[in-house]
GROMACS .gro file of C-alpha atoms in nm:
model
  202
    1MET     CA    1   2.318  -5.510  -0.652
    2CYS     CA    2   1.982  -5.342  -0.599
    3TYR     CA    3   1.864  -5.153  -0.908
    4GLY     CA    4   1.718  -4.888  -0.679
    5LYS     CA    5   2.058  -4.809  -0.530
    6CYS     CA    6   2.196  -4.752  -0.878
    7ALA     CA    7   1.904  -4.522  -0.957
    8ARG     CA    8   1.959  -4.329  -0.636
    9CYS     CA    9   2.325  -4.274  -0.722
   10ILE     CA   10   2.223  -4.140  -1.063
   11GLY     CA   11   1.963  -3.916  -0.899
   12HIS     CA   12   2.215  -3.757  -0.664
   13SER     CA   13   2.453  -3.698  -0.954
   14LEU     CA   14   2.179  -3.530  -1.158
   15VAL     CA   15   2.095  -3.291  -0.875
   16TRP     CA   16   2.450  -3.157  -0.858
   17LEU     CA   17   2.483  -3.142  -1.236
   18ALA     CA   18   2.155  -2.950  -1.258
   19ILE     CA   19   2.269  -2.698  -0.997
   20VAL     CA   20   2.595  -2.633  -1.184
   21CYS     CA   21   2.401  -2.593  -1.512
   22ILE     CA   22   2.175  -2.332  -1.355
   23VAL     CA   23   2.472  -2.139  -1.215
   24ALA     CA   24   2.656  -2.150  -1.549
   25ASN     CA   25   2.349  -2.024  -1.735
   26ILE     CA   26   2.299  -1.740  -1.487
   27LEU     CA   27   2.663  -1.634  -1.525
   28LEU     CA   28   2.609  -1.598  -1.901
   29TYR     CA   29   2.386  -1.298  -1.825
   30PHE     CA   30   2.666  -1.113  -1.649
   31PRO     CA   31   2.984  -1.092  -1.859
   32ASN     CA   32   3.267  -0.974  -1.633
   33GLY     CA   33   3.012  -0.954  -1.352
   34GLU     CA   34   2.832  -0.659  -1.513
   35THR     CA   35   2.455  -0.632  -1.554
   36LYS     CA   36   2.440  -0.361  -1.821
   37TYR     CA   37   2.488  -0.597  -2.116
   38ALA     CA   38   2.175  -0.793  -2.026
   39SER     CA   39   1.967  -0.480  -1.968
   40GLU     CA   40   2.088  -0.329  -2.298
   41ASP     CA   41   2.022  -0.655  -2.487
   42HIS     CA   42   2.384  -0.707  -2.587
   43LEU     CA   43   2.390  -1.080  -2.513
   44SER     CA   44   2.375  -1.376  -2.748
   45HIS     CA   45   2.014  -1.468  -2.815
   46PHE     CA   46   2.099  -1.827  -2.722
   47VAL     CA   47   2.152  -1.708  -2.365
   48TRP     CA   48   1.780  -1.626  -2.352
   49PHE     CA   49   1.683  -1.984  -2.440
   50PHE     CA   50   1.743  -2.075  -2.072
   51SER     CA   51   1.902  -2.405  -2.174
   52GLY     CA   52   2.094  -2.443  -1.850
   53ILE     CA   53   1.823  -2.307  -1.622
   54ILE     CA   54   1.533  -2.505  -1.770
   55GLY     CA   55   1.676  -2.787  -1.983
   56GLY     CA   56   1.983  -2.890  -1.788
   57GLY     CA   57   1.854  -2.749  -1.460
   58LEU     CA   58   1.490  -2.746  -1.350
   59LEU     CA   59   1.376  -3.029  -1.579
   60MET     CA   60   1.647  -3.252  -1.433
   61PHE     CA   61   1.516  -3.224  -1.078
   62LEU     CA   62   1.206  -3.430  -1.159
   63PRO     CA   63   1.392  -3.742  -1.276
   64ALA     CA   64   1.657  -3.690  -1.009
   65PHE     CA   65   1.404  -3.698  -0.725
   66VAL     CA   66   1.217  -3.990  -0.882
   67PHE     CA   67   1.540  -4.188  -0.907
   68MET     CA   68   1.636  -4.108  -0.548
   69GLY     CA   69   1.292  -4.213  -0.425
   70LEU     CA   70   1.315  -4.556  -0.586
   71GLU     CA   71   1.569  -4.692  -0.342
   72GLN     CA   72   1.438  -4.739   0.009
   73ASP     CA   73   1.582  -4.930   0.301
   74ASP     CA   74   1.363  -5.229   0.218
   75CYS     CA   75   1.465  -5.234  -0.151
   76CYS     CA   76   1.101  -5.246  -0.257
   77GLY     CA   77   1.031  -4.886  -0.363
   78CYS     CA   78   0.688  -4.723  -0.380
   79GLY     CA   79   0.695  -4.638  -0.013
   80GLY     CA   80   0.788  -4.992   0.082
   81HIS     CA   81   0.502  -5.176  -0.091
   82GLU     CA   82   0.661  -5.487  -0.237
   83ASP     CA   83   0.380  -5.558  -0.482
   84CYS     CA   84   0.432  -5.235  -0.677
   85GLY     CA   85   0.810  -5.200  -0.647
   86LYS     CA   86   0.874  -5.348  -0.990
   87ARG     CA   87   0.614  -5.124  -1.152
   88CYS     CA   88   0.774  -4.817  -0.996
   89ALA     CA   89   1.117  -4.921  -1.121
   90MET     CA   90   0.984  -4.985  -1.470
   91PHE     CA   91   0.742  -4.699  -1.528
   92SER     CA   92   0.827  -4.404  -1.307
   93SER     CA   93   1.203  -4.415  -1.359
   94VAL     CA   94   1.182  -4.477  -1.734
   95LEU     CA   95   0.925  -4.204  -1.793
   96ALA     CA   96   1.118  -3.964  -1.569
   97ALA     CA   97   1.438  -4.051  -1.754
   98LEU     CA   98   1.272  -3.960  -2.085
   99ILE     CA   99   1.196  -3.616  -1.942
  100GLY     CA  100   1.560  -3.590  -1.838
  101ILE     CA  101   1.676  -3.688  -2.185
  102ALA     CA  102   1.456  -3.417  -2.338
  103GLY     CA  103   1.588  -3.153  -2.098
  104SER     CA  104   1.954  -3.248  -2.129
  105GLY     CA  105   1.922  -3.281  -2.506
  106TYR     CA  106   1.780  -2.930  -2.524
  107CYS     CA  107   2.069  -2.803  -2.313
  108VAL     CA  108   2.326  -2.971  -2.538
  109ILE     CA  109   2.173  -2.843  -2.862
  110VAL     CA  110   2.142  -2.482  -2.747
  111ALA     CA  111   2.493  -2.480  -2.598
  112ALA     CA  112   2.636  -2.618  -2.922
  113LEU     CA  113   2.455  -2.354  -3.126
  114GLY     CA  114   2.574  -2.084  -2.887
  115LEU     CA  115   2.933  -2.200  -2.927
  116ALA     CA  116   2.906  -2.217  -3.306
  117GLU     CA  117   2.762  -1.866  -3.339
  118GLY     CA  118   2.982  -1.697  -3.082
  119PRO     CA  119   2.905  -1.399  -2.860
  120ARG     CA  120   2.739  -1.073  -2.953
  121CYS     CA  121   2.995  -0.803  -2.900
  122LEU     CA  122   3.110  -0.456  -2.999
  123ASP     CA  123   3.349  -0.480  -3.294
  124ALA     CA  124   3.603  -0.238  -3.442
  125SER     CA  125   3.333  -0.069  -3.651
  126GLY     CA  126   3.147   0.032  -3.335
  127GLN     CA  127   2.856  -0.203  -3.407
  128TRP     CA  128   2.714  -0.478  -3.190
  129ASN     CA  129   2.734  -0.790  -3.407
  130TYR     CA  130   2.780  -1.164  -3.398
  131THR     CA  131   3.136  -1.124  -3.515
  132PHE     CA  132   3.207  -1.495  -3.556
  133ALA     CA  133   2.870  -1.608  -3.688
  134ASN     CA  134   3.005  -1.681  -4.035
  135THR     CA  135   3.305  -1.881  -3.918
  136GLU     CA  136   3.093  -2.191  -3.845
  137GLY     CA  137   3.270  -2.234  -3.514
  138GLY     CA  138   3.616  -2.196  -3.667
  139TYR     CA  139   3.694  -1.910  -3.430
  140LEU     CA  140   3.710  -2.163  -3.147
  141LEU     CA  141   4.037  -2.296  -3.291
  142ASP     CA  142   4.188  -1.953  -3.358
  143SER     CA  143   4.212  -1.753  -3.038
  144SER     CA  144   4.404  -1.478  -3.218
  145THR     CA  145   4.073  -1.359  -3.368
  146TRP     CA  146   3.905  -1.319  -3.030
  147SER     CA  147   4.044  -0.968  -2.994
  148GLN     CA  148   3.796  -0.857  -3.260
  149CYS     CA  149   3.544  -0.837  -2.977
  150ILE     CA  150   3.617  -0.509  -2.804
  151GLU     CA  151   3.335  -0.510  -2.550
  152PRO     CA  152   3.255  -0.684  -2.322
  153LYS     CA  153   3.615  -0.758  -2.238
  154HIS     CA  154   3.692  -1.128  -2.263
  155ALA     CA  155   3.345  -1.185  -2.409
  156VAL     CA  156   3.464  -1.477  -2.618
  157GLU     CA  157   3.635  -1.651  -2.328
  158TRP     CA  158   3.326  -1.596  -2.113
  159ASN     CA  159   3.089  -1.743  -2.370
  160VAL     CA  160   3.312  -2.030  -2.475
  161SER     CA  161   3.382  -2.137  -2.117
  162LEU     CA  162   3.022  -2.130  -1.997
  163PHE     CA  163   2.861  -2.276  -2.308
  164SER     CA  164   3.126  -2.550  -2.304
  165ILE     CA  165   3.035  -2.629  -1.944
  166LEU     CA  166   2.666  -2.648  -2.038
  167LEU     CA  167   2.749  -2.868  -2.337
  168ALA     CA  168   2.957  -3.108  -2.128
  169LEU     CA  169   2.720  -3.127  -1.833
  170GLY     CA  170   2.418  -3.166  -2.059
  171GLY     CA  171   2.595  -3.454  -2.231
  172ILE     CA  172   2.668  -3.624  -1.898
  173GLU     CA  173   2.304  -3.579  -1.791
  174PHE     CA  174   2.188  -3.729  -2.120
  175ILE     CA  175   2.408  -4.036  -2.072
  176LEU     CA  176   2.296  -4.084  -1.711
  177CYS     CA  177   1.928  -4.064  -1.806
  178LEU     CA  178   1.983  -4.304  -2.094
  179PHE     CA  179   2.154  -4.544  -1.856
  180GLN     CA  180   1.863  -4.516  -1.614
  181ILE     CA  181   1.620  -4.618  -1.890
  182ILE     CA  182   1.818  -4.940  -1.928
  183ASN     CA  183   1.845  -4.977  -1.550
  184GLY     CA  184   1.471  -4.917  -1.505
  185VAL     CA  185   1.371  -5.170  -1.771
  186LEU     CA  186   1.605  -5.432  -1.627
  187GLY     CA  187   1.479  -5.352  -1.279
  188GLY     CA  188   1.121  -5.407  -1.391
  189ILE     CA  189   1.197  -5.732  -1.573
  190CYS     CA  190   1.441  -5.888  -1.330
  191GLY     CA  191   1.287  -5.756  -1.012
  192TYR     CA  192   1.354  -5.450  -0.802
  193CYS     CA  193   1.634  -5.630  -0.623
  194CYS     CA  194   1.851  -5.878  -0.802
  195SER     CA  195   1.753  -6.167  -0.583
  196ARG     CA  196   1.470  -6.266  -0.352
  197GLN     CA  197   1.721  -6.325  -0.077
  198GLN     CA  198   1.842  -5.960  -0.105
  199GLN     CA  199   1.484  -5.843  -0.052
  200TYR     CA  200   1.469  -6.042   0.272
  201ASP     CA  201   1.808  -5.911   0.381
  202CYS     CA  202   1.694  -5.553   0.322
   0.00000   0.00000   0.00000
């Protein structure tokens, strides 16, 4: 198997994961499809950390495109120059993967904190508060308490669903980038393609 083909597969996966992260983060700004909560600053402050847009989204495009560029028809990388193919596999993919790990890690951490704190919502006292902030995430296991949030409607479900998506996708991105570090190191040590004969065949 050519290490570049594996990297390219990871790159394509990261692109789609990044797009979904961006969409999920954007949706957090519009509970129930309404814009007034963002304009009136009634959203969780973790929404404004842009974890899905920047961490799990834009930062992931760099490693994704680097990984996709490693695999060419000739299996040599670096625009087809055989003498630098191994260096590209070793350095560019590993360094790019580290950027991906940083971005996905940021996305995971912020999403986890957002889930633990819960949404900012209007409670029975008529105040906008983080109603579940003191539950240490316990509210996630007790849906009967979610009705304490009066407005936005279904605020808890909205936050839990989207932050959970960001948490899961960020975790997948982290694993893929970690795998590419191993793949890039092996590709640099063993050669861009697993065998000299495969290079000729390509």
